[in-house]
Short mmCIF file of C-alpha atoms in Angstrom, two decimals:
data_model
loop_
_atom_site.label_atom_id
_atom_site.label_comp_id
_atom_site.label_asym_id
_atom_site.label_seq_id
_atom_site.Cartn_x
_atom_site.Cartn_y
_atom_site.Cartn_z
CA UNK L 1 13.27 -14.45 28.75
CA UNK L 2 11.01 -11.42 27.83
CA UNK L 3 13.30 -8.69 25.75
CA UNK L 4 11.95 -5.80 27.99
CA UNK L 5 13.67 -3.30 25.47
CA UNK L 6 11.99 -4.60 22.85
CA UNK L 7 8.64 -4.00 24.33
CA UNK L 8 10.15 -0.43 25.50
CA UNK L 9 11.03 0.08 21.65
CA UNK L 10 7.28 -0.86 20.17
CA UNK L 11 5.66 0.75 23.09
CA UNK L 12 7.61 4.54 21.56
CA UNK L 13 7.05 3.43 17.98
CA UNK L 14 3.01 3.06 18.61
CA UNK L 15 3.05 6.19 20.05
CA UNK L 16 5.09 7.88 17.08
CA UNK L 17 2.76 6.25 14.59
CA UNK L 18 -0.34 7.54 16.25
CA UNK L 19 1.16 11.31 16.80
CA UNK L 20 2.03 10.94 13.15
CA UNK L 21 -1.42 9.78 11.91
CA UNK L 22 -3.05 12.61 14.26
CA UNK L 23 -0.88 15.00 12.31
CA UNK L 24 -1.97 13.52 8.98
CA UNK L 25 -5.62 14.12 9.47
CA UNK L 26 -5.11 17.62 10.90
CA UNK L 27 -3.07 18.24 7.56
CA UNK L 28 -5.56 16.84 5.15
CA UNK L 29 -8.78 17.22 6.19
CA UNK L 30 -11.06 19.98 4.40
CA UNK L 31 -12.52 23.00 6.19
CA UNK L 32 -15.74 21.66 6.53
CA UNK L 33 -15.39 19.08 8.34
CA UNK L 34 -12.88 20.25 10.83
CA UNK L 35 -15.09 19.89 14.45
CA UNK L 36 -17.03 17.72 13.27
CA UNK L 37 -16.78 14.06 11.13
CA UNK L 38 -15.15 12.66 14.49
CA UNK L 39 -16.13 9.11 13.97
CA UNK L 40 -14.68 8.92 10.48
CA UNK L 41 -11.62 10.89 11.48
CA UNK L 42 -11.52 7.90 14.43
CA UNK L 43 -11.26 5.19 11.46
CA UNK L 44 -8.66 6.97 9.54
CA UNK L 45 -6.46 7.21 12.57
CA UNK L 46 -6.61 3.68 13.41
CA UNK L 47 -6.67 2.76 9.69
CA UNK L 48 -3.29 4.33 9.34
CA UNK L 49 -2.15 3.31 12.33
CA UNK L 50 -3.34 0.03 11.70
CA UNK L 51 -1.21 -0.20 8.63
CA UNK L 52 1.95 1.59 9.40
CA UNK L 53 1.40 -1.68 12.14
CA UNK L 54 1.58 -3.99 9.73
CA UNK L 55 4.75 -2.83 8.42
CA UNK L 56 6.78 -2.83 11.42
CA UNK L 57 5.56 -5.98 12.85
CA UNK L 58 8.13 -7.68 10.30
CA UNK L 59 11.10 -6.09 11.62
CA UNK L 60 9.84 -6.82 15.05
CA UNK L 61 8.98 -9.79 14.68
CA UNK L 62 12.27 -10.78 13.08
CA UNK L 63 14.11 -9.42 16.52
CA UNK L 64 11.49 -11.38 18.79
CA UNK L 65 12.36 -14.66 16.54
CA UNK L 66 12.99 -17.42 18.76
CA UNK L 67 15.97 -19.84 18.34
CA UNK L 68 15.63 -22.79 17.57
CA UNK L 69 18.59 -24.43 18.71
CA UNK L 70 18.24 -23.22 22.22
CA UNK L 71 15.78 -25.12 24.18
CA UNK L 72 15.46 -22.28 26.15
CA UNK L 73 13.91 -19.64 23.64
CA UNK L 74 10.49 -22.10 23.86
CA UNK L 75 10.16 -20.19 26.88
CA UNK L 76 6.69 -18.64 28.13
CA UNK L 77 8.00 -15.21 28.47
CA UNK L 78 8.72 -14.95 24.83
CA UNK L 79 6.67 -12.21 23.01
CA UNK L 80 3.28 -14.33 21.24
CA UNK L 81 4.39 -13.00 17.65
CA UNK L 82 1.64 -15.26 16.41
CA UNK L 83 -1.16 -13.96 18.13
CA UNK L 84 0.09 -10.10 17.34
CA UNK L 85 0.10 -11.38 13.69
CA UNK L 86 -3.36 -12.88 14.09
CA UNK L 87 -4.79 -9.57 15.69
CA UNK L 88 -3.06 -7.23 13.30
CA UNK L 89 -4.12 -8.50 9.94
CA UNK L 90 -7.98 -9.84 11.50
CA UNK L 91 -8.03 -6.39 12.44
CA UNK L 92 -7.41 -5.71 8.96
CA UNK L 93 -9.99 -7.48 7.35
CA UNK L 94 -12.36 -5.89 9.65
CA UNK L 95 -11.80 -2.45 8.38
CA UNK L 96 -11.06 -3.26 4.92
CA UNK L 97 -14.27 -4.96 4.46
CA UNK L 98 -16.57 -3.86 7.27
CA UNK L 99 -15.95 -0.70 8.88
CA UNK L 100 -14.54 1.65 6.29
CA UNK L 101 -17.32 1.04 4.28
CA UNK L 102 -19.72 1.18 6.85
CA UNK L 103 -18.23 4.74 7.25
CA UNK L 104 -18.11 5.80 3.72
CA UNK L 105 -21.59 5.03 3.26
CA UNK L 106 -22.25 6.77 6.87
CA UNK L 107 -20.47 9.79 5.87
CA UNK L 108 -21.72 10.36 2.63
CA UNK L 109 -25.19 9.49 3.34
CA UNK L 110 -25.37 13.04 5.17
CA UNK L 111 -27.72 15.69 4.21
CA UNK L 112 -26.98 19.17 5.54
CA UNK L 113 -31.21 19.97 4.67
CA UNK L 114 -32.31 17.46 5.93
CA UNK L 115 -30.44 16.06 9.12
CA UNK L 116 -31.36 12.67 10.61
CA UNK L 117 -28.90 9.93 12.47
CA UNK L 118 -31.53 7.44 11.01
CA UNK L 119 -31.33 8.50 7.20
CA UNK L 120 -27.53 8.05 7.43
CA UNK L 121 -27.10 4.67 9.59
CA UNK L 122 -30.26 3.06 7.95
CA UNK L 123 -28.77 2.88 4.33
CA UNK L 124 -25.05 2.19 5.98
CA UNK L 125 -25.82 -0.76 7.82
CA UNK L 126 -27.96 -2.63 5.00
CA UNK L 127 -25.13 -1.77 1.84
CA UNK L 128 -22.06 -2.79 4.16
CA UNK L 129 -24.66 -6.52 5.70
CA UNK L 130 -24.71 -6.97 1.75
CA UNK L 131 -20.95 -6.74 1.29
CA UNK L 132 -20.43 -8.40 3.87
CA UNK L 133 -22.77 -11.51 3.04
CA UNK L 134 -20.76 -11.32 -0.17
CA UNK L 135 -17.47 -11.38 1.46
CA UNK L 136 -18.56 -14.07 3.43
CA UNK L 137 -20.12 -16.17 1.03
CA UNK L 138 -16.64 -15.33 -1.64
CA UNK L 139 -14.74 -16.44 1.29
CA UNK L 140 -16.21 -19.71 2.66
CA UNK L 141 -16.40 -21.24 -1.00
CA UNK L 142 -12.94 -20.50 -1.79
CA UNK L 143 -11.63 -22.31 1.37
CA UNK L 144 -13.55 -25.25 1.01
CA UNK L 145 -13.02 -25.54 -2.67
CA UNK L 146 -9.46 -24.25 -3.00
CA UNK L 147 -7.71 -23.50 -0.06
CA UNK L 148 -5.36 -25.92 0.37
CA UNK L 149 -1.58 -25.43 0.15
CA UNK L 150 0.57 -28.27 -1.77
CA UNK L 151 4.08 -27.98 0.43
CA UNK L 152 6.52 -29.37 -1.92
CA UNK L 153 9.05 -32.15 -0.12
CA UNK L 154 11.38 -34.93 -1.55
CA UNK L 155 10.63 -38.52 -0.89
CA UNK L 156 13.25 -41.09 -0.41
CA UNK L 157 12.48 -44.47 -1.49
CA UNK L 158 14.91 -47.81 -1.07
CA UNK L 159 14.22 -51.67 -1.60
CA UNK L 160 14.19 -53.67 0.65
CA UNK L 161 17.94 -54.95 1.79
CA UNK L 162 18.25 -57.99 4.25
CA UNK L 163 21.53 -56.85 5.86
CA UNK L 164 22.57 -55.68 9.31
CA UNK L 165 21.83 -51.94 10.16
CA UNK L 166 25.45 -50.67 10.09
CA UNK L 167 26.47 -53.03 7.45
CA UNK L 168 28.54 -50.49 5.36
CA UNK L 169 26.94 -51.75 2.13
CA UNK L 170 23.72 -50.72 3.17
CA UNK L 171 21.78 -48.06 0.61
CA UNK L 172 19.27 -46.47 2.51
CA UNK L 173 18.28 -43.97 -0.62
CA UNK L 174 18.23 -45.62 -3.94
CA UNK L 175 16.00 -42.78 -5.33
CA UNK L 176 14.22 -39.86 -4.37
CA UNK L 177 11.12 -37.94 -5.94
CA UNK L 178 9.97 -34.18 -5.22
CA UNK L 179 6.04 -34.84 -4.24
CA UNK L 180 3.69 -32.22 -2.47
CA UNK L 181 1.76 -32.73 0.33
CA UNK L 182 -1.82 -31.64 0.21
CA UNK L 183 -2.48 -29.83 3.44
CA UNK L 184 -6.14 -27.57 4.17
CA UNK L 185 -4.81 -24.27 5.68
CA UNK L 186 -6.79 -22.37 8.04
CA UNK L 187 -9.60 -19.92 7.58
CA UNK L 188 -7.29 -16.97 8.92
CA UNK L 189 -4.20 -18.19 6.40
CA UNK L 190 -7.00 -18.12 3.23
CA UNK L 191 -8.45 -14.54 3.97
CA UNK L 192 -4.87 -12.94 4.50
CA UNK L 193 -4.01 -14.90 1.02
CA UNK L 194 -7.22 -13.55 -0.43
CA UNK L 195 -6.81 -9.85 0.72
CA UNK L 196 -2.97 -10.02 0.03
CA UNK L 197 -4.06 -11.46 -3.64
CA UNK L 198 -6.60 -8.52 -4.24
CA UNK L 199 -4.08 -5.96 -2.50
CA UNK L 200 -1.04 -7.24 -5.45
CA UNK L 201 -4.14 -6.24 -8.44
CA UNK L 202 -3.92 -2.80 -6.70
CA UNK L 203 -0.25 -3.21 -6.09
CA UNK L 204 0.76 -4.14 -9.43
CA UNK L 205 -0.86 -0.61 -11.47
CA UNK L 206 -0.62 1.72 -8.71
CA UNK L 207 3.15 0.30 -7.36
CA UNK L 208 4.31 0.05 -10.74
CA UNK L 209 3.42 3.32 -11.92
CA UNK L 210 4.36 5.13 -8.50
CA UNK L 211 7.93 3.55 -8.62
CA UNK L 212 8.58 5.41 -11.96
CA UNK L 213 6.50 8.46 -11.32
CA UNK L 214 8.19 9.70 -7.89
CA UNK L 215 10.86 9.97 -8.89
CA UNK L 216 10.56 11.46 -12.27
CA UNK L 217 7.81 14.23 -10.82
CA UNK L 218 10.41 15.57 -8.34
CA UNK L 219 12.70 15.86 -11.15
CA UNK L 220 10.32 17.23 -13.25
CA UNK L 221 8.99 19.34 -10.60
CA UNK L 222 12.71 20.83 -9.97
CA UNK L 223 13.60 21.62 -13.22
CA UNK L 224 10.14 23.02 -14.37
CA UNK L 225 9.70 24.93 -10.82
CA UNK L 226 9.06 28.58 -11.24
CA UNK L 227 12.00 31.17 -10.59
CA UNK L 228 11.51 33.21 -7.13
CA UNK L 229 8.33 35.74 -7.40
CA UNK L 230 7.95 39.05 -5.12
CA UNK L 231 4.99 39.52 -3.24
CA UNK L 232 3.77 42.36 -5.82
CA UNK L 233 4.17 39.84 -8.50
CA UNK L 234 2.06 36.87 -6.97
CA UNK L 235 -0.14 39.58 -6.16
CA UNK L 236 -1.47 40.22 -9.47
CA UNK L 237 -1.04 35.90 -9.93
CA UNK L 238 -3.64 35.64 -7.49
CA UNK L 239 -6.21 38.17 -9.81
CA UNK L 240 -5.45 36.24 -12.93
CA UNK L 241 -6.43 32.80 -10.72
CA UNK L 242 -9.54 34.30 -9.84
CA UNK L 243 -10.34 35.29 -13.23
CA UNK L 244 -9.54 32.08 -14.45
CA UNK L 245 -11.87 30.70 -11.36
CA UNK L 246 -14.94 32.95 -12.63
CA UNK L 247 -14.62 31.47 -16.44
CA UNK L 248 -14.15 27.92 -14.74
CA UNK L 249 -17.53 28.50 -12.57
CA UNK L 250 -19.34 29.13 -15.79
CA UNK L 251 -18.10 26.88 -17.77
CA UNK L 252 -19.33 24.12 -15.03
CA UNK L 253 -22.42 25.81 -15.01
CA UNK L 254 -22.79 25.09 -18.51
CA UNK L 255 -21.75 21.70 -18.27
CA UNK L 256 -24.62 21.28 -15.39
CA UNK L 257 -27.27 22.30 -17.72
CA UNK L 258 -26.25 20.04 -20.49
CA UNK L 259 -25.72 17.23 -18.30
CA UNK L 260 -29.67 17.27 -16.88
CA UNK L 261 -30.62 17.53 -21.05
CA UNK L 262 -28.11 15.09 -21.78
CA UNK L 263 -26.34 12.99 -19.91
CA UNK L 264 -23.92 10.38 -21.69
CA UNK L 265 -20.50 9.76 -22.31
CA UNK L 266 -19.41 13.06 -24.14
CA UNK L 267 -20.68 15.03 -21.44
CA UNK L 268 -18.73 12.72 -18.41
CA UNK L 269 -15.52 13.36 -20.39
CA UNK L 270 -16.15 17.14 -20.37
CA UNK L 271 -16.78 16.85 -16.72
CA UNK L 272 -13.54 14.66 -16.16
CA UNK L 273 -11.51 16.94 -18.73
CA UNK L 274 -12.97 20.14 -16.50
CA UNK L 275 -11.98 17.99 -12.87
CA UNK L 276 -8.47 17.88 -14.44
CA UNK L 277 -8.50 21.67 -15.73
CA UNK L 278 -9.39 22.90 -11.72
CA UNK L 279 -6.74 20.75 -10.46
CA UNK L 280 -3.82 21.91 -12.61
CA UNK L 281 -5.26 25.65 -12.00
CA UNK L 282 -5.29 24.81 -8.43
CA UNK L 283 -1.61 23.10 -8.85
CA UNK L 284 -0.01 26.56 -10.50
CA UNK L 285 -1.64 28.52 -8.31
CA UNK L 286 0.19 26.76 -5.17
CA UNK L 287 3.52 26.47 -7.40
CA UNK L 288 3.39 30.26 -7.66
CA UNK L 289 2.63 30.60 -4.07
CA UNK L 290 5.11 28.67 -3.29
CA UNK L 291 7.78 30.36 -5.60
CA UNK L 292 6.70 33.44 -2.96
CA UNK L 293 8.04 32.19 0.14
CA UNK L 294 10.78 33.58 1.89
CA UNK L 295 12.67 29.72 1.84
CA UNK L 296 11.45 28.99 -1.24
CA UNK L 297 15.16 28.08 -3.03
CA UNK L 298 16.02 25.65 0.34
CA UNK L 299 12.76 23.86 -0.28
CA UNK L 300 13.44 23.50 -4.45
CA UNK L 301 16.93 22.22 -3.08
CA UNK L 302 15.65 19.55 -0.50
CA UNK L 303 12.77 18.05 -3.58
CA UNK L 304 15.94 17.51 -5.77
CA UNK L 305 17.65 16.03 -2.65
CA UNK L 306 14.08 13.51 -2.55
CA UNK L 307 14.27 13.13 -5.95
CA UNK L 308 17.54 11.74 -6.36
CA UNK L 309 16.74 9.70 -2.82
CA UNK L 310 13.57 8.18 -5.07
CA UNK L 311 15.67 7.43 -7.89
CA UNK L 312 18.29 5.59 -5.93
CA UNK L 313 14.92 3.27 -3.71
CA UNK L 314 13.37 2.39 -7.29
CA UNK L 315 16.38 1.77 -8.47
CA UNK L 316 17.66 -0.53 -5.86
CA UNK L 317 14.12 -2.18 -5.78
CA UNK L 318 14.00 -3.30 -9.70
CA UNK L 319 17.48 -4.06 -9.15
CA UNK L 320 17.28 -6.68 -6.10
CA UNK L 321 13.84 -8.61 -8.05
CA UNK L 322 15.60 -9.17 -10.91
CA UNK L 323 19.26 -10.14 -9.06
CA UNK L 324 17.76 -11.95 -6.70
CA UNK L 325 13.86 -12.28 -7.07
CA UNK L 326 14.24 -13.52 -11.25
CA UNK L 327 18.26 -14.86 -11.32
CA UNK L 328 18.77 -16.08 -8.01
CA UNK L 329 22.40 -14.59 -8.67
CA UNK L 330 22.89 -12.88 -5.90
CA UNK L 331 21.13 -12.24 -2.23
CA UNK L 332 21.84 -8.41 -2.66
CA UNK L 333 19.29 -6.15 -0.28
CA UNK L 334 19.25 -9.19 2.03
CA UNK L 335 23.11 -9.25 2.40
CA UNK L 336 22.87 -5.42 3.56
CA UNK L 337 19.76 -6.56 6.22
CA UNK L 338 21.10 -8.73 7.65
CA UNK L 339 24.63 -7.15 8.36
CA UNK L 340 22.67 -3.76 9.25
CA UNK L 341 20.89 -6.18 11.88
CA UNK L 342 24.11 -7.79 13.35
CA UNK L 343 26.22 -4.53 13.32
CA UNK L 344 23.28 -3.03 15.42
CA UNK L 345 20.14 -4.37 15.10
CA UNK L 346 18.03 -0.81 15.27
CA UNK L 347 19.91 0.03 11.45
CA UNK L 348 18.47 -2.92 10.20
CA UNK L 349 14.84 -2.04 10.93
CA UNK L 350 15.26 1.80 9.31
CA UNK L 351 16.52 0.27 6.54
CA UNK L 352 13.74 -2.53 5.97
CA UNK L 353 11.20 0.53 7.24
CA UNK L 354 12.83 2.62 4.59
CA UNK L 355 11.87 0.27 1.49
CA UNK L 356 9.06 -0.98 2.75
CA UNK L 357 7.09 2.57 3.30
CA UNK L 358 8.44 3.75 0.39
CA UNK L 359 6.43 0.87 -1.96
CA UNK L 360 3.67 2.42 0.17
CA UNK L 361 4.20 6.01 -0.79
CA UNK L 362 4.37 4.73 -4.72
CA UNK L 363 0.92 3.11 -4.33
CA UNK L 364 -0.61 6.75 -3.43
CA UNK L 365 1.45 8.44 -5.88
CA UNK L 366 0.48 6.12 -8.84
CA UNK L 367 -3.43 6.11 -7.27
CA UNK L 368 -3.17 9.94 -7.58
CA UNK L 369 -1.62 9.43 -11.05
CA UNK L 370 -3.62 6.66 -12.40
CA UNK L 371 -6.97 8.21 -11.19
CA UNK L 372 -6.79 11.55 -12.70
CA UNK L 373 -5.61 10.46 -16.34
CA UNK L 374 -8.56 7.63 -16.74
CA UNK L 375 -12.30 8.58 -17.06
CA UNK L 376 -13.68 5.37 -15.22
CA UNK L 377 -11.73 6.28 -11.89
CA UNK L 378 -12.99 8.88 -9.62
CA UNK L 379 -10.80 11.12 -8.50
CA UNK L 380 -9.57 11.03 -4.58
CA UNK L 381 -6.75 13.53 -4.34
CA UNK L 382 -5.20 14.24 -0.86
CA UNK L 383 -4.53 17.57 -1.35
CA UNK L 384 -3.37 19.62 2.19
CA UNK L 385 -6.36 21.29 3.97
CA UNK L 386 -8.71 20.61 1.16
CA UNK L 387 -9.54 16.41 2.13
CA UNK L 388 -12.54 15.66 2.35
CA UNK L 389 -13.22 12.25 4.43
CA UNK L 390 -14.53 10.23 2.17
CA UNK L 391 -11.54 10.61 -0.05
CA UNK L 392 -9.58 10.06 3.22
CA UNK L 393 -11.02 6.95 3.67
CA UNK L 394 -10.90 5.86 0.25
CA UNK L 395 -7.24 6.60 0.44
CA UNK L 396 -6.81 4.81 3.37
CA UNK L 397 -8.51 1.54 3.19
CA UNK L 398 -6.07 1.61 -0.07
CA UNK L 399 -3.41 1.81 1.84
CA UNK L 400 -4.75 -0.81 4.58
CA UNK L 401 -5.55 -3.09 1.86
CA UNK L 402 -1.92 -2.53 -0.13
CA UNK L 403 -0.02 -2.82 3.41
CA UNK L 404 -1.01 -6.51 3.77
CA UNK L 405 0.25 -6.79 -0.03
CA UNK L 406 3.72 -5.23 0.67
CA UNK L 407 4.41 -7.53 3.77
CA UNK L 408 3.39 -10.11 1.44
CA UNK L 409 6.08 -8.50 -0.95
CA UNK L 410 8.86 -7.80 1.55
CA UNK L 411 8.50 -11.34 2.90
CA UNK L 412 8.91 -12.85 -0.60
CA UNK L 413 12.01 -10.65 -1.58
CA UNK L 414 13.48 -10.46 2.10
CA UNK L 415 12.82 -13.93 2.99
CA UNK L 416 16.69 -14.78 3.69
CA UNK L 417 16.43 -11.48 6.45
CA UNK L 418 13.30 -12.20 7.95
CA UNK L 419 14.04 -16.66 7.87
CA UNK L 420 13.02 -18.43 10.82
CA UNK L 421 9.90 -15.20 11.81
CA UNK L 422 6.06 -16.22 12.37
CA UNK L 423 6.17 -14.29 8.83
CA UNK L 424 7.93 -16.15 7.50
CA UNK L 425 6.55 -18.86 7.95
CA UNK L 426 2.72 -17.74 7.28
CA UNK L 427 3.58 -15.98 4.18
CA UNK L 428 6.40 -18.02 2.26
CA UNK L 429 5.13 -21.76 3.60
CA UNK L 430 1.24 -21.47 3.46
CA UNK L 431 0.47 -18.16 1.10
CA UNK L 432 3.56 -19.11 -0.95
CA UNK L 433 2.15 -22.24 -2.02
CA UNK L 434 -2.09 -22.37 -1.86
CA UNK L 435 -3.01 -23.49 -5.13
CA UNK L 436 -4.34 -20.43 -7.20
CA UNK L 437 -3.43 -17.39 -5.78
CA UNK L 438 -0.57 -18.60 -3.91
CA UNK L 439 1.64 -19.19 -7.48
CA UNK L 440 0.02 -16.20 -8.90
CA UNK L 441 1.28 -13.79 -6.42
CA UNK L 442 4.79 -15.48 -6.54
CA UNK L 443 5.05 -14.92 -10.07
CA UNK L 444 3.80 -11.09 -9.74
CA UNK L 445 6.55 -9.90 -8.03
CA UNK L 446 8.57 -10.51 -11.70
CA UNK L 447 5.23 -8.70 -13.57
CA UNK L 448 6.19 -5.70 -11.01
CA UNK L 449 9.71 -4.02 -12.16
CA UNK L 450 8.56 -4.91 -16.28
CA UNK L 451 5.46 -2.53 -15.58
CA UNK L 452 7.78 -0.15 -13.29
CA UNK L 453 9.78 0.26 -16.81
CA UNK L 454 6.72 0.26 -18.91
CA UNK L 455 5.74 2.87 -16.62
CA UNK L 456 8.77 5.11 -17.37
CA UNK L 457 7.76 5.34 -21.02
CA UNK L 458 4.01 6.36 -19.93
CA UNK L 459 5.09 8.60 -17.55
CA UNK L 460 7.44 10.58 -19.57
CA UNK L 461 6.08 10.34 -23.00
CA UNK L 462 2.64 10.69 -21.60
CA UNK L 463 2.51 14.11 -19.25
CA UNK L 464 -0.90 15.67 -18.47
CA UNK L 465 -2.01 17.97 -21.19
CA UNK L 466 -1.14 21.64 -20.05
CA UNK L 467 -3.91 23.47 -19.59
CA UNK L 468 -3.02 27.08 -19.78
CA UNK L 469 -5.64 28.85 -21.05
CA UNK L 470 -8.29 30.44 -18.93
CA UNK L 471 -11.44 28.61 -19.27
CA UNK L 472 -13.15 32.05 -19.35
CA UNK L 473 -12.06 32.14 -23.02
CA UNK L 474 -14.00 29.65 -24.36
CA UNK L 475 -17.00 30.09 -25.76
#
């Protein structure tokens, strides 16, 4: 029988995550292109929605399980978790490899002198046919060449005994052998395997260093915050900004001239080392505006409140992957699942929610982190009002991408919670064991807390070089 509430329950969820992503885009997005961009602001909203999707299907699919000792859960009311699985990450694919790039090319292929629908959609179309020929062709070759899955099962072997069937002598297994069985999976299973794989590269740096740096950057942001400022004071803040903005304008001036005279690698690590110096200007300025505000000691209380909340998550996460994930000792965040889900079912999917989004919100912290410290990756900071949308959609098919790799993740380490789910079965029968990738990603999950603590040492020892002094001052 159909579990109406259920439906009621995903029906108010969708609507939460789209009010949510609406919200995000008003938030973020940059001045100039508030009324206008609207098919690019389209594509972020269903990216993130698309996403935030993914996530939640596990929980939901784990309540809409079917049981497999009743012979009436093979009913055809049941809720098709299959095909919702098969929509949601196809779906995927599609904007990960078509139609955010299609837009990014699209959107930055605008010329405000020179305005024509032609001159932005003629260059789109032909770079994203090319990627996706590539796609393709990457694709197709792997899955006829490698994708197959060998599912491991034991073989039991006897010789043959001429004695009656219930003769109590009988041995019907004299030996048994574990053996695999060779088995083609389909095109679907191999490009969720493939994106998943490329998602844990991403997952692995950016995860890694995001589990160690929220944490530590709401710590270090509440004991380094700046004691409460009068309006007078950030008054006369805001004229040494400026000043500091003039000296920065020239100095990038400079920079401009000696980059069309010279342009090499000395001159790209000025420009990187000047992209970090009007960030951190920008970063103290808001610090100090924000030491201004009326509730300005509530808010420094609530980021230590986060902090420590952080702290506890990445702590809990290294924790359960080496209990459980490395040691098999004990089933640890499982056990809590799963008796959150029988003493009401509803605290089970927070908490899986909860750890789940939060190995999202590291991947954007360590992008943020990663890509401002090293030369060779451009810089896409979502910074509030100031977004623009190719940065959002950078930042979003990042998160699309790293979404499939964290249900890929959460399956792994959650498998006893989400056993007997269309998930399940996708990700930790057919993923878990392609030959390749399949044993790669298994074994990445223990790579994954040993950079988390490498991280910790970067992070800490490692802090972005202050940049105090005005840029005006140098000559």
């Amino acid at each position: 029988m159909l579990n109406w509430w259920l439906v009621v329950v995903a029906v108010i969820v969708a609507l939460l995550i789209l009010g949510v992503s609406v919200y995000f885009i008003i938030l973020f997005t940059a001045d100039v292109d508030k009324g206008k961009a609207w098919f690019p602001k389209l594509v972020v909203l269903c990216g993130l929605f698309l996403s935030a999707a993914i996530i939640l299907l596990i929980p939901f699919d784990v309540a809409a399980r079917r049981d497999v000792t009743s012979v009436k859960s093979f009913s055809a009311d049941e809720i098709d978790t299959q095909t919702l699985w098969q929509v949601a990450l196809w779906s995927a694919a599609v904007f990960i490899i078509v139609i955010i790039p299609f837009t990014t090319f699209y959107y930055e292929g605008y010329d405000p002198d020179h305005q024509s629908f032609t001159q932005q959609l003629g260059p789109a179309i032909l770079y994203t046919f090319l990627l996706l020929v590539v796609a393709i062709v990457l694709l197709v070759l792997l899955w006829f060449t490698v994708g197959f899955a060998d599912l491991p099962f034991i073989a039991y072997s006897t010789a043959e005994q001429y004695r009656w069937v219930f003769d109590p002598n009988v041995l019907y297994v004299q030996s048994r052998t574990l053996s695999t069985l060779p088995f083609q999976v389909s095109f679907f299973v191999y490009v969720v395997a493939l994106l998943a794989f490329f998602g844990w590269l991403m997952f692995l740096v950016f995860g890694s260093v995001g589990l160690a740096a929220l944490p530590y950057d709401y710590f270090h942001a509440h004991l380094t915050r700046p004691p409460p400022i009068s309006d007078g004071e950030f008054e006369g803040i805001k004229a040494e900004t400026a000043s500091r903005a003039e000296g920065l304008l020239r100095e990038c001036d400079k920079l401009h001239k000696e980059q069309l005279s010279r342009n090499n690698m000395a001159v790209r690590r000025k420009i990187d080392a000047l992209k970090i110096e009007v960030y951190d200007m920008l970063d103290e300025y808001e610090r100090q505006k924000g030491a201004a505000h009326p509730l300005y000691v509530f808010w420094t209380v609530v980021n230590g409140g986060v902090g420590v909340m952080c702290f506890i998550l990445s702590m809990l996460w290294i924790l359960h992957i080496l209990i459980y994930g490395a040691i098999k000792h004990n089933e640890f965040l499982n056990t809590m699942l799963i008796a959150l889900d029988d003493a009401f079912p509803l605290l089970g999917v927070i908490a899986f929610c909860i750890f789940a989004f939060y190995l999202l919100f590291c991947c954007v912290k360590g992008c943020l982190k990663v890509g401002v410290r090293v030369a060779c990756v451009t810089i896409h900071p979502l910074k509030v009002g100031d977004t623009l949308m190719n940065a959002m959609l950078f930042n979003v098919g990042m998160i699309l991408l790293i979404s499939i790799t964290v249900a890929h993740f959460t399956a792994t380490t959650f498998d006893k919670y989400i056993a007997g789910s269309t998930i399940d079965t996708l990700l930790n029968v057919f993923v878990r064991y392609l030959r390749g990738i399949g044993i790669a990603m298994y074994y990445f999950q223990f790579i994954f807390p040993i950079l988390a603590v490498l991280s910790v040492t970067w992070v800490v020892c490692c802090p972005r070089k202050a940049t105090d002094k005005p840029a005006a001052d140098t000559k």
